[in-house]
PDB file of C-alpha atoms in Angstrom:
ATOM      1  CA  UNK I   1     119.771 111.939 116.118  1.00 35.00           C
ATOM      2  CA  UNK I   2     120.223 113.048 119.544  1.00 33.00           C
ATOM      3  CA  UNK I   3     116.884 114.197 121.680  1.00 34.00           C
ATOM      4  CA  UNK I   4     116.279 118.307 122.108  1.00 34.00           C
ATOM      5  CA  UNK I   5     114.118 121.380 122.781  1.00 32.00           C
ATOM      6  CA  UNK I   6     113.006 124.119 120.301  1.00 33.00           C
ATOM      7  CA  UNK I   7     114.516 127.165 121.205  1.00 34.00           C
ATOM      8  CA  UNK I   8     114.083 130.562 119.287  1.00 35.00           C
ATOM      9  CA  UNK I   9     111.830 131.146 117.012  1.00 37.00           C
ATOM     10  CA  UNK I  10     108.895 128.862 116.379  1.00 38.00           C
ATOM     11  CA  UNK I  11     110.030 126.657 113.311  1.00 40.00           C
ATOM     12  CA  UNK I  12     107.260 125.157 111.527  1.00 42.00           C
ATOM     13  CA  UNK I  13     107.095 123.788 107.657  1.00 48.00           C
ATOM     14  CA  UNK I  14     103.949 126.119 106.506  1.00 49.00           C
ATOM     15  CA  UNK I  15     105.743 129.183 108.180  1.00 49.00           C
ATOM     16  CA  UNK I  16     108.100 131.324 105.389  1.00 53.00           C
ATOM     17  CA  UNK I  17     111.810 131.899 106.081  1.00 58.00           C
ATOM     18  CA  UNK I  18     114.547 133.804 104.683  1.00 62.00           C
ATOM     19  CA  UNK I  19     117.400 131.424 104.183  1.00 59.00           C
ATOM     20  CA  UNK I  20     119.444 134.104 106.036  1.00 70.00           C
ATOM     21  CA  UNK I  21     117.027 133.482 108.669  1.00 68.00           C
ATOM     22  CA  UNK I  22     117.482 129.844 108.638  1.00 59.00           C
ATOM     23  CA  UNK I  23     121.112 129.929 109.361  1.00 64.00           C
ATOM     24  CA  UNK I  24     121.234 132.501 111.615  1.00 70.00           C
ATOM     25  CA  UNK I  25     118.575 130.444 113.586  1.00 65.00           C
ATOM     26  CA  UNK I  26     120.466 127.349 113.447  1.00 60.00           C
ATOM     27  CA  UNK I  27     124.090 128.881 113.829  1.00 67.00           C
ATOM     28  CA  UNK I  28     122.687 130.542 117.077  1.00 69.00           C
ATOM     29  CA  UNK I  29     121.200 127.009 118.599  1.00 62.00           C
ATOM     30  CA  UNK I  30     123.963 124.671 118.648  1.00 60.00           C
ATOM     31  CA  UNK I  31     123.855 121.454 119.407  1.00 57.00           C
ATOM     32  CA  UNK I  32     124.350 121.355 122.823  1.00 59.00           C
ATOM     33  CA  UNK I  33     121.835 124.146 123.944  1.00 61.00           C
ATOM     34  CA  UNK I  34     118.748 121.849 121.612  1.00 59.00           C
ATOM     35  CA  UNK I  35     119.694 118.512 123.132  1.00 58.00           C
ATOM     36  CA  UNK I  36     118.112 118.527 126.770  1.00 60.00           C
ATOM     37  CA  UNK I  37     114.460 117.970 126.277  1.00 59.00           C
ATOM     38  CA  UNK I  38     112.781 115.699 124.314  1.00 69.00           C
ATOM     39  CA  UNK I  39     110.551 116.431 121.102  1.00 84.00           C
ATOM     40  CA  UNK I  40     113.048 118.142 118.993  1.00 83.00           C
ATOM     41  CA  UNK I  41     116.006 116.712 117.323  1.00 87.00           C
ATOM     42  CA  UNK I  42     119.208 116.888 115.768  1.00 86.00           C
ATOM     43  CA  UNK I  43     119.997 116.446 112.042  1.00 90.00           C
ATOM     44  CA  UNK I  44     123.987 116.515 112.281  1.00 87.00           C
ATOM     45  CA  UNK I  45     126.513 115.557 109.455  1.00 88.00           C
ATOM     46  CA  UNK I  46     128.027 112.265 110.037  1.00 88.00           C
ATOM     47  CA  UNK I  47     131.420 113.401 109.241  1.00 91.00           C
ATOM     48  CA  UNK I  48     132.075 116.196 110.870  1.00 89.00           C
ATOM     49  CA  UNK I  49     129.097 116.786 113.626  1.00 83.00           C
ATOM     50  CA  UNK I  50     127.589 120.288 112.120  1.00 85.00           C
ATOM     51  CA  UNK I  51     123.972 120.889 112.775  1.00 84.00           C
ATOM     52  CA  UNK I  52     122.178 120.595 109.528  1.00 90.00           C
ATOM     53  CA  UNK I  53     118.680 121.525 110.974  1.00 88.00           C
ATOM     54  CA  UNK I  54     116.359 120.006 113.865  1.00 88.00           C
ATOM     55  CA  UNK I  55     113.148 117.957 113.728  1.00 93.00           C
ATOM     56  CA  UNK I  56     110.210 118.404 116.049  1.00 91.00           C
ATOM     57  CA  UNK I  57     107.468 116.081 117.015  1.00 93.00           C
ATOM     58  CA  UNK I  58     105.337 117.988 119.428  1.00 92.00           C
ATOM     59  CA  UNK I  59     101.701 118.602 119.909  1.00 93.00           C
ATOM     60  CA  UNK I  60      99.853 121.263 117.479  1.00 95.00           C
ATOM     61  CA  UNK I  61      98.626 123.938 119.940  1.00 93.00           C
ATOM     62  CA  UNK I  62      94.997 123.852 119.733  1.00 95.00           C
ATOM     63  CA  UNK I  63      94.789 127.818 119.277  1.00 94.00           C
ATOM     64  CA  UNK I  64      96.325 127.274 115.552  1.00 94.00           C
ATOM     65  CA  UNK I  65      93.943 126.356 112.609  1.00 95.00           C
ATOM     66  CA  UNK I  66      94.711 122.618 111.329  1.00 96.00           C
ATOM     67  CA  UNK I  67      93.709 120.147 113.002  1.00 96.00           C
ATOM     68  CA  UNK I  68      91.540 116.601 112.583  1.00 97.00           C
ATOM     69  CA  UNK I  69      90.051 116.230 115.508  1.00 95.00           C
ATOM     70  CA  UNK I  70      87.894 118.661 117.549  1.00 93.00           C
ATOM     71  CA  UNK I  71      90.091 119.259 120.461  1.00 93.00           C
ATOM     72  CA  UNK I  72      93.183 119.405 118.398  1.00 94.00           C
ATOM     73  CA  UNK I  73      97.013 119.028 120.109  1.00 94.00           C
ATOM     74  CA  UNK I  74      97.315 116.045 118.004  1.00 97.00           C
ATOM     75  CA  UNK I  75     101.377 115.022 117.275  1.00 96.00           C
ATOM     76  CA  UNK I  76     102.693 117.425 114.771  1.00 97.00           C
ATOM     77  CA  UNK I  77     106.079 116.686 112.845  1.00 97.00           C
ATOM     78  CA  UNK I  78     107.736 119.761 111.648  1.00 93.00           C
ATOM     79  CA  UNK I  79     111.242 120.373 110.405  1.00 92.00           C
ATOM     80  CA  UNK I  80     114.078 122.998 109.050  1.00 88.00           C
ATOM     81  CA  UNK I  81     116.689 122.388 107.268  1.00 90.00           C
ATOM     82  CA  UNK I  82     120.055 124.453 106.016  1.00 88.00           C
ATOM     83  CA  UNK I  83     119.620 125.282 102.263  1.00 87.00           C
ATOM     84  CA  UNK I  84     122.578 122.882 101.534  1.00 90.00           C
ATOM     85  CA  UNK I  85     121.453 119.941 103.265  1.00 92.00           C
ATOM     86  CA  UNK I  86     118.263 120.021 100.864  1.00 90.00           C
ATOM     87  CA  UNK I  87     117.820 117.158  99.197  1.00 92.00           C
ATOM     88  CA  UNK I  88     120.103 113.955 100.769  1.00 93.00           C
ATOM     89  CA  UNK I  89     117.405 112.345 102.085  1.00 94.00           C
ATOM     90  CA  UNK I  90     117.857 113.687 105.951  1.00 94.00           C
ATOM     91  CA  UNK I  91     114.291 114.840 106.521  1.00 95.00           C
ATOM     92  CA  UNK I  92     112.909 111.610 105.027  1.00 97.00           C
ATOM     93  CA  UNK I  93     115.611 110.111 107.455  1.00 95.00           C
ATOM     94  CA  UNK I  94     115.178 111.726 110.586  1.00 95.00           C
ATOM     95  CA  UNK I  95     111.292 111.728 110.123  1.00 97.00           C
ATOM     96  CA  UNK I  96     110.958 107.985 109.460  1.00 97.00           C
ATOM     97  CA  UNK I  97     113.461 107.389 112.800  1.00 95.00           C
ATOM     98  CA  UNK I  98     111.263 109.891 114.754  1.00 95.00           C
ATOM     99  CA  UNK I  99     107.979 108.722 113.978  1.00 97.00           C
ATOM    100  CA  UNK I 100     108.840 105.109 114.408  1.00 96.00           C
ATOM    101  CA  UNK I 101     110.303 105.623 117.850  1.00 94.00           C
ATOM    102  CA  UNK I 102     106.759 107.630 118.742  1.00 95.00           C
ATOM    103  CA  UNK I 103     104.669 104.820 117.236  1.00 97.00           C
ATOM    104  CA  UNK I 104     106.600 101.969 119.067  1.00 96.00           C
ATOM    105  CA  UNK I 105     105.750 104.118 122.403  1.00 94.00           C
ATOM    106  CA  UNK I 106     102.928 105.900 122.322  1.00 94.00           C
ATOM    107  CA  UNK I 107      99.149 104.666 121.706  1.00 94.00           C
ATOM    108  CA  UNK I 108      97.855 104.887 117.534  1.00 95.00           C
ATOM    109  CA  UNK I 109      96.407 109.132 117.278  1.00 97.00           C
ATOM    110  CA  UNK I 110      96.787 111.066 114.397  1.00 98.00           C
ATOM    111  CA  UNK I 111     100.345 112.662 112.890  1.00 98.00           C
ATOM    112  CA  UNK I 112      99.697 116.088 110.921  1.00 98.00           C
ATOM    113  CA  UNK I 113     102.090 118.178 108.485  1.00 98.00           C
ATOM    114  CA  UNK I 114     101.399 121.252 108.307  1.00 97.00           C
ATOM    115  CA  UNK I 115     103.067 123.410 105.419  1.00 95.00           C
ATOM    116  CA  UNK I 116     102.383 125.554 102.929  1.00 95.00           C
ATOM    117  CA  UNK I 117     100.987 124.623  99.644  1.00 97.00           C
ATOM    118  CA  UNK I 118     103.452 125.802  97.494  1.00 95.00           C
ATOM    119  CA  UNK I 119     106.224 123.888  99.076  1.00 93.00           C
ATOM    120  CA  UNK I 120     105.444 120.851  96.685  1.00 94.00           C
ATOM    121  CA  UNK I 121     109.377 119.793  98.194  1.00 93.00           C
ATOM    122  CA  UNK I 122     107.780 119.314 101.883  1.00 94.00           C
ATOM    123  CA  UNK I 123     104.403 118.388 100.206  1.00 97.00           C
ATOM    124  CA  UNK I 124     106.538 114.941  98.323  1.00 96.00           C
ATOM    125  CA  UNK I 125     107.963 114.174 101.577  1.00 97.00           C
ATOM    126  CA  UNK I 126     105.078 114.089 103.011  1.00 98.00           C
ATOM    127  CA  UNK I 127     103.383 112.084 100.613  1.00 98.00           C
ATOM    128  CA  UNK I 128     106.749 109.652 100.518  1.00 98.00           C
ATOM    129  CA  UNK I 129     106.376 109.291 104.322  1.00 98.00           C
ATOM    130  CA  UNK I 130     102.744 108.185 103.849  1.00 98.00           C
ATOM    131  CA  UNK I 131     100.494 111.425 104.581  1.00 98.00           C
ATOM    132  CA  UNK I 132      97.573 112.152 102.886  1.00 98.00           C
ATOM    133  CA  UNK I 133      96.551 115.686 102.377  1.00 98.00           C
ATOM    134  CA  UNK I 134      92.831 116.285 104.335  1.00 98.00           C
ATOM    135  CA  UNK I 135      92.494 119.782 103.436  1.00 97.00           C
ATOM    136  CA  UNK I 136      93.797 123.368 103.033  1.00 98.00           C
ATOM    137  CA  UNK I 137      93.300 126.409 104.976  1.00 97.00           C
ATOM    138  CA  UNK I 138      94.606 130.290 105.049  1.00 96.00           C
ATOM    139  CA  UNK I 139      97.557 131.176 107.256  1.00 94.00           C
ATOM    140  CA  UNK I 140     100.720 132.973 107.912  1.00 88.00           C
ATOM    141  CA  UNK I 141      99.712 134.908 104.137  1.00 92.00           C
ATOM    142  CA  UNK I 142      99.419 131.321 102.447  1.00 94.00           C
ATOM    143  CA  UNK I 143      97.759 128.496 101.442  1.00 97.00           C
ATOM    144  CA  UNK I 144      98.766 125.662 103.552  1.00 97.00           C
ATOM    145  CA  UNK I 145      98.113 122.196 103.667  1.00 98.00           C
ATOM    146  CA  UNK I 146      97.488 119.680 106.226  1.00 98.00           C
ATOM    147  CA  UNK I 147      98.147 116.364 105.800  1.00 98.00           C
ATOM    148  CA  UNK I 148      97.288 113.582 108.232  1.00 98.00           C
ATOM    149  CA  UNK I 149      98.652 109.872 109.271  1.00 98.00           C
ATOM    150  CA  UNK I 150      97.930 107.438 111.889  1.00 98.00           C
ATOM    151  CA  UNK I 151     100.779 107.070 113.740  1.00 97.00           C
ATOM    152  CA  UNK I 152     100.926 102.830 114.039  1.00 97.00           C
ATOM    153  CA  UNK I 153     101.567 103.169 110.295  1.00 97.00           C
ATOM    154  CA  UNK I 154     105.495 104.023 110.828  1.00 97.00           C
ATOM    155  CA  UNK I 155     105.826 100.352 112.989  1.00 94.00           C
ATOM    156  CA  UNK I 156     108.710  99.099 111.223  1.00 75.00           C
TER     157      UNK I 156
END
């Protein structure tokens, strides 16, 4: 995983794409125009260096419903992923490598997911990495759910 920015569109897991969108998104970033801040990061293939998708640990922007805490801006991990890289494991991957860097630097707060309820694929990753869903709310058109945990508990 290499260190980036979010560029484009805003990518979140609750917010619905076209998979058309999806690629065009990621076939427009490129590796080298994600890499030079930190927060986002790079899901590549191993073999031949193609950007699979990008993984974001940033703060929730208070203005958007779904939160657990009053002042909100907690850490928020959010991800996309091209269609065919679905399902190898790479967002459990890059998310456990993420959020065990953060918790190995930054004080114990709160981690949310954020995605929409009928994504029951985002909702069992979320569950595998050790969220537990808090509560549901209306946005973007959908149901989504918000899921919640403490950040010390990715400490290898």
């Amino acid at each position: 995983m290499r260190s980036a920015t979010r560029t484009g569109p805003r990518t979140r897991s609750g917010w619905p794409r076209p998979r058309s969108a999806v690629e065009r998104y990621l076939d427009a970033l490129g590796v080298p125009h994600v890499t030079d801040q930190p927060g986002t990061f790079v899901i590549a293939d191993r073999a031949s260096d193609r950007l699979l998708g990008t993984l974001l640990l940033h703060r929730r922007p208070a203005d958007l419903p779904g939160h657990v805490t009053e002042e909100g801006g907690e850490l928020e991990l959010t991800y996309v992923l091209r269609r065919d890289a679905w399902g190898a494991g790479l967002a459990f991957e890059a998310a456990t490598a993420a959020l065990r860097t953060a918790a190995s630097e930054l004080p114990d707060q709160p981690v949310l997911i954020v995605t929409q309820t009928a994504n029951t694929r985002s909702l069992d990753l979320a569950a595998r990495l050790g969220f537990r869903c808090v509560s549901t709310f209306e946005a973007y058109a959908a149901e989504q759910t918000l899921a919640v945990a403490d950040l010390h508990t990715f400490l290898a």
